[in-house]
PDB file of C-alpha atoms in Angstrom:
ATOM      1  CA  MET Z   1     115.332  66.091 115.776  1.00  0.00           C
ATOM      2  CA  ALA Z   2     117.270  67.012 112.561  1.00  0.00           C
ATOM      3  CA  ILE Z   3     119.068  70.235 112.787  1.00  0.00           C
ATOM      4  CA  LYS Z   4     120.315  72.020 109.580  1.00  0.00           C
ATOM      5  CA  THR Z   5     122.826  74.851 109.990  1.00  0.00           C
ATOM      6  CA  ILE Z   6     122.761  77.656 107.378  1.00  0.00           C
ATOM      7  CA  HIS Z   7     125.388  80.320 106.930  1.00  0.00           C
ATOM      8  CA  VAL Z   8     124.189  83.569 105.252  1.00  0.00           C
ATOM      9  CA  GLU Z   9     126.152  86.763 104.358  1.00  0.00           C
ATOM     10  CA  VAL Z  10     123.590  89.626 104.392  1.00  0.00           C
ATOM     11  CA  ASN Z  11     123.027  90.638 100.742  1.00  0.00           C
ATOM     12  CA  ALA Z  12     124.252  93.994  99.469  1.00  0.00           C
ATOM     13  CA  GLY Z  13     121.517  96.540  98.849  1.00  0.00           C
ATOM     14  CA  ARG Z  14     119.429  95.635 101.875  1.00  0.00           C
ATOM     15  CA  GLY Z  15     120.737  98.319 104.033  1.00  0.00           C
ATOM     16  CA  ARG Z  16     120.037  98.111 107.802  1.00  0.00           C
ATOM     17  CA  ILE Z  17     117.059  95.819 108.743  1.00  0.00           C
ATOM     18  CA  ARG Z  18     116.010  94.130 111.986  1.00  0.00           C
ATOM     19  CA  LEU Z  19     117.081  90.557 112.332  1.00  0.00           C
ATOM     20  CA  GLU Z  20     113.617  89.330 112.710  1.00  0.00           C
ATOM     21  CA  GLU Z  21     112.539  91.021 109.431  1.00  0.00           C
ATOM     22  CA  TYR Z  22     115.489  89.874 107.603  1.00  0.00           C
ATOM     23  CA  LEU Z  23     114.906  86.207 108.503  1.00  0.00           C
ATOM     24  CA  PHE Z  24     111.252  86.608 107.643  1.00  0.00           C
ATOM     25  CA  ASP Z  25     112.098  87.902 104.161  1.00  0.00           C
ATOM     26  CA  THR Z  26     114.924  85.487 103.531  1.00  0.00           C
ATOM     27  CA  PHE Z  27     113.187  82.241 104.401  1.00  0.00           C
ATOM     28  CA  PRO Z  28     110.070  81.765 102.501  1.00  0.00           C
ATOM     29  CA  GLY Z  29     107.426  79.459 103.967  1.00  0.00           C
ATOM     30  CA  LEU Z  30     108.611  80.046 107.647  1.00  0.00           C
ATOM     31  CA  SER Z  31     106.045  81.681 109.850  1.00  0.00           C
ATOM     32  CA  ARG Z  32     107.026  84.699 111.996  1.00  0.00           C
ATOM     33  CA  MET Z  33     106.312  82.795 115.126  1.00  0.00           C
ATOM     34  CA  TYR Z  34     108.784  79.988 114.098  1.00  0.00           C
ATOM     35  CA  ILE Z  35     111.485  82.659 113.243  1.00  0.00           C
ATOM     36  CA  ARG Z  36     110.866  84.288 116.691  1.00  0.00           C
ATOM     37  CA  ASP Z  37     111.477  80.842 118.271  1.00  0.00           C
ATOM     38  CA  VAL Z  38     114.708  80.360 116.466  1.00  0.00           C
ATOM     39  CA  ILE Z  39     116.000  83.753 117.625  1.00  0.00           C
ATOM     40  CA  LYS Z  40     114.693  83.239 121.252  1.00  0.00           C
ATOM     41  CA  SER Z  41     116.133  79.736 121.505  1.00  0.00           C
ATOM     42  CA  GLU Z  42     119.570  81.160 120.565  1.00  0.00           C
ATOM     43  CA  ASN Z  43     119.678  79.332 117.368  1.00  0.00           C
ATOM     44  CA  CYS Z  44     120.598  82.482 115.390  1.00  0.00           C
ATOM     45  CA  GLU Z  45     124.016  84.380 115.824  1.00  0.00           C
ATOM     46  CA  VAL Z  46     124.967  87.458 114.083  1.00  0.00           C
ATOM     47  CA  ASN Z  47     128.859  87.705 113.526  1.00  0.00           C
ATOM     48  CA  GLY Z  48     129.292  84.855 116.058  1.00  0.00           C
ATOM     49  CA  ARG Z  49     127.019  86.479 118.847  1.00  0.00           C
ATOM     50  CA  VAL Z  50     123.439  85.688 119.874  1.00  0.00           C
ATOM     51  CA  GLU Z  51     121.236  88.714 119.403  1.00  0.00           C
ATOM     52  CA  ASN Z  52     117.609  89.631 120.011  1.00  0.00           C
ATOM     53  CA  LYS Z  53     114.982  89.895 117.309  1.00  0.00           C
ATOM     54  CA  GLY Z  54     115.324  93.583 117.075  1.00  0.00           C
ATOM     55  CA  LYS Z  55     119.143  93.664 116.379  1.00  0.00           C
ATOM     56  CA  PRO Z  56     119.887  95.865 113.270  1.00  0.00           C
ATOM     57  CA  ILE Z  57     121.732  94.050 110.720  1.00  0.00           C
ATOM     58  CA  LYS Z  58     123.565  95.425 107.653  1.00  0.00           C
ATOM     59  CA  THR Z  59     125.263  94.397 104.447  1.00  0.00           C
ATOM     60  CA  GLY Z  60     128.223  92.310 105.268  1.00  0.00           C
ATOM     61  CA  ASP Z  61     127.104  90.669 108.457  1.00  0.00           C
ATOM     62  CA  PHE Z  62     127.383  87.028 108.826  1.00  0.00           C
ATOM     63  CA  LEU Z  63     124.512  84.972 110.134  1.00  0.00           C
ATOM     64  CA  GLU Z  64     124.580  81.390 111.529  1.00  0.00           C
ATOM     65  CA  ILE Z  65     121.058  79.944 111.722  1.00  0.00           C
ATOM     66  CA  ARG Z  66     120.002  76.394 113.002  1.00  0.00           C
ATOM     67  CA  LEU Z  67     116.713  75.170 111.682  1.00  0.00           C
ATOM     68  CA  ASP Z  68     114.688  72.215 112.968  1.00  0.00           C
ATOM     69  CA  LEU Z  69     114.058  70.236 109.711  1.00  0.00           C
ATOM     70  CA  ASP Z  70     111.174  68.434 111.290  1.00  0.00           C
ATOM     71  CA  ARG Z  71     109.331  71.859 112.023  1.00  0.00           C
ATOM     72  CA  GLU Z  72     110.543  73.377 108.820  1.00  0.00           C
ATOM     73  CA  THR Z  73     109.009  70.833 106.679  1.00  0.00           C
ATOM     74  CA  ALA Z  74     105.852  70.201 108.734  1.00  0.00           C
ATOM     75  CA  MET Z  75     103.694  72.298 106.329  1.00  0.00           C
ATOM     76  CA  ARG Z  76     101.313  69.769 104.961  1.00  0.00           C
ATOM     77  CA  PRO Z  77     100.013  69.964 101.329  1.00  0.00           C
ATOM     78  CA  GLU Z  78      96.224  70.108 101.297  1.00  0.00           C
ATOM     79  CA  LEU Z  79      93.817  70.026  98.366  1.00  0.00           C
ATOM     80  CA  ILE Z  80      91.984  73.304  98.995  1.00  0.00           C
ATOM     81  CA  PRO Z  81      90.415  75.217  96.162  1.00  0.00           C
ATOM     82  CA  LEU Z  82      92.357  78.598  95.384  1.00  0.00           C
ATOM     83  CA  GLU Z  83      91.466  81.132  92.882  1.00  0.00           C
ATOM     84  CA  ILE Z  84      94.762  81.789  91.072  1.00  0.00           C
ATOM     85  CA  LEU Z  85      94.711  84.808  88.858  1.00  0.00           C
ATOM     86  CA  PHE Z  86      98.056  84.380  87.305  1.00  0.00           C
ATOM     87  CA  GLU Z  87     100.907  81.963  87.315  1.00  0.00           C
ATOM     88  CA  ASP Z  88     104.173  81.468  85.460  1.00  0.00           C
ATOM     89  CA  SER Z  89     107.596  79.966  86.189  1.00  0.00           C
ATOM     90  CA  GLU Z  90     108.348  82.604  88.773  1.00  0.00           C
ATOM     91  CA  LEU Z  91     105.375  83.585  90.675  1.00  0.00           C
ATOM     92  CA  LEU Z  92     101.698  83.296  91.029  1.00  0.00           C
ATOM     93  CA  VAL Z  93      99.110  85.756  92.197  1.00  0.00           C
ATOM     94  CA  VAL Z  94      96.192  84.350  94.383  1.00  0.00           C
ATOM     95  CA  ASN Z  95      92.812  85.846  95.399  1.00  0.00           C
ATOM     96  CA  LYS Z  96      92.753  84.831  99.063  1.00  0.00           C
ATOM     97  CA  PRO Z  97      89.322  84.489 100.510  1.00  0.00           C
ATOM     98  CA  ALA Z  98      88.394  86.022 103.823  1.00  0.00           C
ATOM     99  CA  GLY Z  99      88.572  83.778 106.728  1.00  0.00           C
ATOM    100  CA  MET Z 100      91.813  81.915 105.472  1.00  0.00           C
ATOM    101  CA  LEU Z 101      95.103  82.294 107.048  1.00  0.00           C
ATOM    102  CA  VAL Z 102      98.071  83.018 104.794  1.00  0.00           C
ATOM    103  CA  HIS Z 103     100.399  80.692 106.557  1.00  0.00           C
ATOM    104  CA  PRO Z 104     100.251  78.117 109.424  1.00  0.00           C
ATOM    105  CA  THR Z 105     100.602  79.195 113.155  1.00  0.00           C
ATOM    106  CA  HIS Z 106     101.146  77.116 116.260  1.00  0.00           C
ATOM    107  CA  ARG Z 107      97.405  76.871 116.759  1.00  0.00           C
ATOM    108  CA  ASP Z 108      96.277  76.598 113.106  1.00  0.00           C
ATOM    109  CA  LYS Z 109      98.643  74.301 111.166  1.00  0.00           C
ATOM    110  CA  ASN Z 110      96.091  73.330 108.435  1.00  0.00           C
ATOM    111  CA  GLY Z 111      93.727  74.929 106.122  1.00  0.00           C
ATOM    112  CA  THR Z 112      96.014  77.839 105.275  1.00  0.00           C
ATOM    113  CA  MET Z 113      96.804  79.448 101.819  1.00  0.00           C
ATOM    114  CA  LEU Z 114     100.369  77.991 102.011  1.00  0.00           C
ATOM    115  CA  ASN Z 115      99.012  74.460 102.563  1.00  0.00           C
ATOM    116  CA  ALA Z 116      96.917  74.879  99.522  1.00  0.00           C
ATOM    117  CA  LEU Z 117      99.883  76.202  97.527  1.00  0.00           C
ATOM    118  CA  VAL Z 118     102.349  73.503  98.526  1.00  0.00           C
ATOM    119  CA  PHE Z 119      99.783  70.945  97.150  1.00  0.00           C
ATOM    120  CA  HIS Z 120      99.207  73.070  94.007  1.00  0.00           C
ATOM    121  CA  LEU Z 121     102.804  73.422  93.183  1.00  0.00           C
ATOM    122  CA  ASN Z 122     103.910  69.931  93.894  1.00  0.00           C
ATOM    123  CA  HIS Z 123     101.055  67.383  93.271  1.00  0.00           C
ATOM    124  CA  ALA Z 124     102.032  66.752  89.628  1.00  0.00           C
ATOM    125  CA  ASP Z 125     105.738  66.119  90.441  1.00  0.00           C
ATOM    126  CA  PRO Z 126     106.350  65.811  94.316  1.00  0.00           C
ATOM    127  CA  ASP Z 127     109.996  65.291  93.708  1.00  0.00           C
ATOM    128  CA  LYS Z 128     110.276  68.932  92.549  1.00  0.00           C
ATOM    129  CA  ALA Z 129     109.575  70.031  96.309  1.00  0.00           C
ATOM    130  CA  ILE Z 130     108.697  73.687  95.300  1.00  0.00           C
ATOM    131  CA  ARG Z 131     108.142  75.751  98.409  1.00  0.00           C
ATOM    132  CA  PRO Z 132     106.018  78.894  97.904  1.00  0.00           C
ATOM    133  CA  GLY Z 133     107.738  82.070  99.078  1.00  0.00           C
ATOM    134  CA  LEU Z 134     105.675  84.758 100.787  1.00  0.00           C
ATOM    135  CA  VAL Z 135     106.733  88.313 100.327  1.00  0.00           C
ATOM    136  CA  HIS Z 136     103.827  90.073 102.084  1.00  0.00           C
ATOM    137  CA  ARG Z 137     100.795  89.171 104.086  1.00  0.00           C
ATOM    138  CA  LEU Z 138      97.092  89.807 104.368  1.00  0.00           C
ATOM    139  CA  ASP Z 139      95.197  89.358 107.691  1.00  0.00           C
ATOM    140  CA  LYS Z 140      93.056  86.291 108.074  1.00  0.00           C
ATOM    141  CA  GLU Z 141      89.822  88.457 107.910  1.00  0.00           C
ATOM    142  CA  THR Z 142      91.085  90.425 104.803  1.00  0.00           C
ATOM    143  CA  SER Z 143      90.441  89.090 101.305  1.00  0.00           C
ATOM    144  CA  GLY Z 144      92.254  89.938  98.147  1.00  0.00           C
ATOM    145  CA  LEU Z 145      95.448  89.673  96.262  1.00  0.00           C
ATOM    146  CA  VAL Z 146      98.695  87.980  97.377  1.00  0.00           C
ATOM    147  CA  VAL Z 147     101.789  87.569  95.211  1.00  0.00           C
ATOM    148  CA  VAL Z 148     103.843  84.422  95.968  1.00  0.00           C
ATOM    149  CA  ALA Z 149     107.341  83.505  94.584  1.00  0.00           C
ATOM    150  CA  LYS Z 150     108.199  80.056  93.318  1.00  0.00           C
ATOM    151  CA  ASN Z 151     111.931  80.292  93.720  1.00  0.00           C
ATOM    152  CA  VAL Z 152     114.603  81.814  95.786  1.00  0.00           C
ATOM    153  CA  ARG Z 153     115.768  84.345  93.203  1.00  0.00           C
ATOM    154  CA  SER Z 154     112.150  85.675  92.554  1.00  0.00           C
ATOM    155  CA  HIS Z 155     111.461  85.814  96.236  1.00  0.00           C
ATOM    156  CA  ARG Z 156     114.659  87.976  96.845  1.00  0.00           C
ATOM    157  CA  LEU Z 157     113.673  90.395  93.992  1.00  0.00           C
ATOM    158  CA  LEU Z 158     109.996  90.666  95.005  1.00  0.00           C
ATOM    159  CA  ALA Z 159     110.779  91.038  98.606  1.00  0.00           C
ATOM    160  CA  ARG Z 160     113.339  93.931  97.753  1.00  0.00           C
ATOM    161  CA  GLN Z 161     110.434  95.737  96.007  1.00  0.00           C
ATOM    162  CA  PHE Z 162     108.163  95.511  98.975  1.00  0.00           C
ATOM    163  CA  GLN Z 163     111.095  96.666 101.335  1.00  0.00           C
ATOM    164  CA  ARG Z 164     111.607  99.706  99.147  1.00  0.00           C
ATOM    165  CA  LYS Z 165     107.971 100.407  99.035  1.00  0.00           C
ATOM    166  CA  SER Z 166     107.948 100.386  95.181  1.00  0.00           C
ATOM    167  CA  VAL Z 167     104.941  97.916  95.127  1.00  0.00           C
ATOM    168  CA  GLU Z 168     101.510  99.701  94.562  1.00  0.00           C
ATOM    169  CA  LYS Z 169      98.892  98.273  96.811  1.00  0.00           C
ATOM    170  CA  LYS Z 170      95.223  99.347  96.902  1.00  0.00           C
ATOM    171  CA  TYR Z 171      92.274  98.136  98.997  1.00  0.00           C
ATOM    172  CA  LEU Z 172      88.543  98.530  98.957  1.00  0.00           C
ATOM    173  CA  ALA Z 173      86.845  99.175 102.210  1.00  0.00           C
ATOM    174  CA  LEU Z 174      83.179  99.473 103.114  1.00  0.00           C
ATOM    175  CA  VAL Z 175      83.030 101.834 106.084  1.00  0.00           C
ATOM    176  CA  ASP Z 176      80.251 102.881 108.454  1.00  0.00           C
ATOM    177  CA  GLY Z 177      78.668 106.247 107.849  1.00  0.00           C
ATOM    178  CA  LEU Z 178      78.993 108.865 105.107  1.00  0.00           C
ATOM    179  CA  VAL Z 179      82.580 110.124 104.532  1.00  0.00           C
ATOM    180  CA  SER Z 180      82.126 113.814 103.719  1.00  0.00           C
ATOM    181  CA  ALA Z 181      85.454 114.469 101.875  1.00  0.00           C
ATOM    182  CA  ASN Z 182      85.825 113.075  98.417  1.00  0.00           C
ATOM    183  CA  SER Z 183      89.465 112.115  98.983  1.00  0.00           C
ATOM    184  CA  GLY Z 184      92.080 112.772 101.578  1.00  0.00           C
ATOM    185  CA  LYS Z 185      95.072 111.596 103.760  1.00  0.00           C
ATOM    186  CA  ILE Z 186      94.802 110.061 107.026  1.00  0.00           C
ATOM    187  CA  GLU Z 187      98.091 110.725 109.263  1.00  0.00           C
ATOM    188  CA  ALA Z 188      98.004 109.083 112.655  1.00  0.00           C
ATOM    189  CA  PRO Z 189     100.978 107.278 114.451  1.00  0.00           C
ATOM    190  CA  ILE Z 190     100.342 103.629 115.124  1.00  0.00           C
ATOM    191  CA  GLY Z 191     101.893 101.730 118.067  1.00  0.00           C
ATOM    192  CA  ARG Z 192     101.333  98.625 120.270  1.00  0.00           C
ATOM    193  CA  PHE Z 193      99.618  98.833 123.693  1.00  0.00           C
ATOM    194  CA  ALA Z 194     101.204  95.982 125.458  1.00  0.00           C
ATOM    195  CA  GLU Z 195      98.753  95.962 128.354  1.00  0.00           C
ATOM    196  CA  ARG Z 196      95.831  95.332 125.971  1.00  0.00           C
ATOM    197  CA  LYS Z 197      97.765  93.494 123.359  1.00  0.00           C
ATOM    198  CA  ILE Z 198      96.389  95.581 120.573  1.00  0.00           C
ATOM    199  CA  TRP Z 199      97.713  98.019 118.016  1.00  0.00           C
ATOM    200  CA  ASP Z 200      96.015 101.519 117.811  1.00  0.00           C
ATOM    201  CA  VAL Z 201      96.636 105.156 117.439  1.00  0.00           C
ATOM    202  CA  LYS Z 202      99.378 105.996 119.858  1.00  0.00           C
ATOM    203  CA  GLU Z 203     101.130 109.364 120.571  1.00  0.00           C
ATOM    204  CA  GLY Z 204     104.765 109.222 119.772  1.00  0.00           C
ATOM    205  CA  ALA Z 205     104.700 105.896 117.916  1.00  0.00           C
ATOM    206  CA  LYS Z 206     105.760 105.373 114.277  1.00  0.00           C
ATOM    207  CA  PRO Z 207     104.259 107.721 111.682  1.00  0.00           C
ATOM    208  CA  SER Z 208     101.557 106.152 109.675  1.00  0.00           C
ATOM    209  CA  VAL Z 209      99.846 107.381 106.538  1.00  0.00           C
ATOM    210  CA  THR Z 210      96.843 106.271 104.288  1.00  0.00           C
ATOM    211  CA  THR Z 211      95.282 107.942 101.519  1.00  0.00           C
ATOM    212  CA  PHE Z 212      91.604 107.482 100.595  1.00  0.00           C
ATOM    213  CA  ARG Z 213      89.179 108.180  97.835  1.00  0.00           C
ATOM    214  CA  VAL Z 214      85.349 107.830  97.896  1.00  0.00           C
ATOM    215  CA  LEU Z 215      84.006 105.447  95.322  1.00  0.00           C
ATOM    216  CA  GLU Z 216      80.405 105.458  96.314  1.00  0.00           C
ATOM    217  CA  ARG Z 217      78.264 106.790  99.113  1.00  0.00           C
ATOM    218  CA  ARG Z 218      75.240 104.680  99.986  1.00  0.00           C
ATOM    219  CA  LYS Z 219      72.420 104.796 102.618  1.00  0.00           C
ATOM    220  CA  ASP Z 220      74.734 104.587 105.781  1.00  0.00           C
ATOM    221  CA  THR Z 221      77.928 103.402 104.381  1.00  0.00           C
ATOM    222  CA  THR Z 222      80.735 104.546 102.187  1.00  0.00           C
ATOM    223  CA  LEU Z 223      82.825 102.503  99.655  1.00  0.00           C
ATOM    224  CA  LEU Z 224      86.381 103.658  99.910  1.00  0.00           C
ATOM    225  CA  GLU Z 225      89.672 103.037  97.821  1.00  0.00           C
ATOM    226  CA  LEU Z 226      92.491 103.009 100.338  1.00  0.00           C
ATOM    227  CA  GLU Z 227      96.136 103.096  99.669  1.00  0.00           C
ATOM    228  CA  PRO Z 228      98.587 102.494 102.609  1.00  0.00           C
ATOM    229  CA  ILE Z 229     101.720 104.683 102.293  1.00  0.00           C
ATOM    230  CA  THR Z 230     103.235 102.975 105.299  1.00  0.00           C
ATOM    231  CA  GLY Z 231     102.685  99.456 106.358  1.00  0.00           C
ATOM    232  CA  ARG Z 232     101.815  99.149 110.037  1.00  0.00           C
ATOM    233  CA  THR Z 233     100.020  96.418 111.762  1.00  0.00           C
ATOM    234  CA  ASN Z 234      96.191  96.783 111.112  1.00  0.00           C
ATOM    235  CA  GLN Z 235      96.882 100.097 109.701  1.00  0.00           C
ATOM    236  CA  LEU Z 236      93.802 100.451 107.497  1.00  0.00           C
ATOM    237  CA  ARG Z 237      91.402  99.348 110.271  1.00  0.00           C
ATOM    238  CA  ILE Z 238      92.824 101.659 112.684  1.00  0.00           C
ATOM    239  CA  HIS Z 239      93.049 104.698 110.412  1.00  0.00           C
ATOM    240  CA  CYS Z 240      89.391 104.232 109.270  1.00  0.00           C
ATOM    241  CA  ALA Z 241      88.290 104.052 112.821  1.00  0.00           C
ATOM    242  CA  SER Z 242      90.420 106.879 113.792  1.00  0.00           C
ATOM    243  CA  ILE Z 243      88.273 109.235 111.495  1.00  0.00           C
ATOM    244  CA  GLY Z 244      85.000 107.922 112.891  1.00  0.00           C
ATOM    245  CA  HIS Z 245      84.321 105.469 109.905  1.00  0.00           C
ATOM    246  CA  PRO Z 246      85.205 101.968 111.175  1.00  0.00           C
ATOM    247  CA  ILE Z 247      85.133  99.284 108.576  1.00  0.00           C
ATOM    248  CA  VAL Z 248      82.033  97.149 108.379  1.00  0.00           C
ATOM    249  CA  GLY Z 249      82.652  93.942 110.219  1.00  0.00           C
ATOM    250  CA  ASP Z 250      85.429  95.448 112.490  1.00  0.00           C
ATOM    251  CA  GLU Z 251      83.402  95.228 115.636  1.00  0.00           C
ATOM    252  CA  GLN Z 252      86.419  95.594 117.836  1.00  0.00           C
ATOM    253  CA  ARG Z 253      86.905  99.144 116.671  1.00  0.00           C
ATOM    254  CA  GLY Z 254      83.065 100.050 116.620  1.00  0.00           C
ATOM    255  CA  GLY Z 255      82.245  98.824 113.113  1.00  0.00           C
ATOM    256  CA  GLN Z 256      78.606  97.279 112.506  1.00  0.00           C
ATOM    257  CA  ALA Z 257      78.340  93.668 112.897  1.00  0.00           C
ATOM    258  CA  PHE Z 258      78.664  91.661 109.672  1.00  0.00           C
ATOM    259  CA  ARG Z 259      79.605  88.021 108.647  1.00  0.00           C
ATOM    260  CA  ARG Z 260      83.005  89.218 107.374  1.00  0.00           C
ATOM    261  CA  LEU Z 261      85.465  92.192 107.535  1.00  0.00           C
ATOM    262  CA  CYS Z 262      84.648  94.399 104.484  1.00  0.00           C
ATOM    263  CA  LEU Z 263      88.302  94.939 103.467  1.00  0.00           C
ATOM    264  CA  HIS Z 264      89.545  93.697 100.293  1.00  0.00           C
ATOM    265  CA  ALA Z 265      93.070  94.050  98.609  1.00  0.00           C
ATOM    266  CA  PHE Z 266      91.946  94.542  95.084  1.00  0.00           C
ATOM    267  CA  PHE Z 267      95.068  95.965  93.237  1.00  0.00           C
ATOM    268  CA  LEU Z 268      98.780  94.929  93.178  1.00  0.00           C
ATOM    269  CA  GLY Z 269     101.304  96.484  90.939  1.00  0.00           C
ATOM    270  CA  PHE Z 270     104.967  95.502  90.891  1.00  0.00           C
ATOM    271  CA  ARG Z 271     107.912  94.708  88.512  1.00  0.00           C
ATOM    272  CA  HIS Z 272     108.158  91.133  87.256  1.00  0.00           C
ATOM    273  CA  PRO Z 273     111.344  89.566  88.740  1.00  0.00           C
ATOM    274  CA  THR Z 274     112.339  88.100  85.359  1.00  0.00           C
ATOM    275  CA  ASN Z 275     112.603  91.266  83.149  1.00  0.00           C
ATOM    276  CA  GLN Z 276     111.549  94.068  85.493  1.00  0.00           C
ATOM    277  CA  THR Z 277     108.516  94.735  83.309  1.00  0.00           C
ATOM    278  CA  PRO Z 278     105.709  96.526  85.260  1.00  0.00           C
ATOM    279  CA  VAL Z 279     102.724  94.255  85.853  1.00  0.00           C
ATOM    280  CA  GLU Z 280      99.305  95.041  87.376  1.00  0.00           C
ATOM    281  CA  PHE Z 281      96.631  92.709  88.844  1.00  0.00           C
ATOM    282  CA  SER Z 282      93.128  93.584  90.075  1.00  0.00           C
ATOM    283  CA  TYR Z 283      90.218  91.840  91.476  1.00  0.00           C
ATOM    284  CA  PRO Z 284      86.793  93.413  91.979  1.00  0.00           C
ATOM    285  CA  SER Z 285      85.073  93.840  95.455  1.00  0.00           C
ATOM    286  CA  PRO Z 286      83.226  90.712  96.847  1.00  0.00           C
ATOM    287  CA  ASP Z 287      79.567  90.389  96.501  1.00  0.00           C
ATOM    288  CA  GLU Z 288      79.197  90.733 100.292  1.00  0.00           C
ATOM    289  CA  PHE Z 289      80.176  94.437  99.978  1.00  0.00           C
ATOM    290  CA  SER Z 290      76.913  95.005  98.016  1.00  0.00           C
ATOM    291  CA  ILE Z 291      74.832  92.835 100.308  1.00  0.00           C
ATOM    292  CA  SER Z 292      76.089  94.610 103.523  1.00  0.00           C
ATOM    293  CA  ALA Z 293      74.949  97.955 102.185  1.00  0.00           C
ATOM    294  CA  GLN Z 294      71.334  96.931 102.250  1.00  0.00           C
ATOM    295  CA  THR Z 295      71.023  94.807 105.251  1.00  0.00           C
ATOM    296  CA  LYS Z 296      73.044  93.671 108.396  1.00  0.00           C
ATOM    297  CA  LEU Z 297      73.449  90.003 108.534  1.00  0.00           C
TER     298      LEU Z 297
END
């Protein structure tokens, strides 16, 4: 086993952030599960002390992290077709298909978007060893736009925008039933039910807000534009179900059966890390959204 020890001084401007979240943002390409393992196995110290994943850290704290290089570099490059909407020297924007994981997990080490990006970024010149850096995620079942950093500096600057909630993210969702209001705001706290191992509306949990706008009403479904103001786990699915209009394909929350979840991240707006110029990317709803309006497959 090859161990690499890394010393990090928490960057100014980050404020207070949980240890797990800081490591997740700071080390592009490492999965959340791996980061949790590093912390749980006492391979991460904060100011010389072993802490748990929820430890708040702040500017000026010193971290010592010991990484297993064999695991860190285990992400295999794979030739998997990807739809890349934009790419330059700093970042790329990918339209992730539904059914594809963003990054490897303990159970699924291959076939992910990161496996494909490692190949894409390095096949022409393997000696470059460019590691794609994630700054946000989409669920496996959700399709749509993901921005990925190509170097540490861009990763840091993009991650800061996501942390400060200055990135504009919009989704398309096809939901069951006819939504009566043309627009509105869904405010329902979301928390984890440990006994059921699910996230749902939970009294006293973290405040969660989503705005919606009706784009089209069909026979028995409604196409919505959703904008998450907060970023809770499964927030859009939970909020749609909470108002009696679950997303088509979300059978767990009462949505009609369909071959995919009808949730698509169609718009991203942020500042380019090179010159802070505002940039916007959009991608239309998948064809399946139209099919599902007419028949249940």
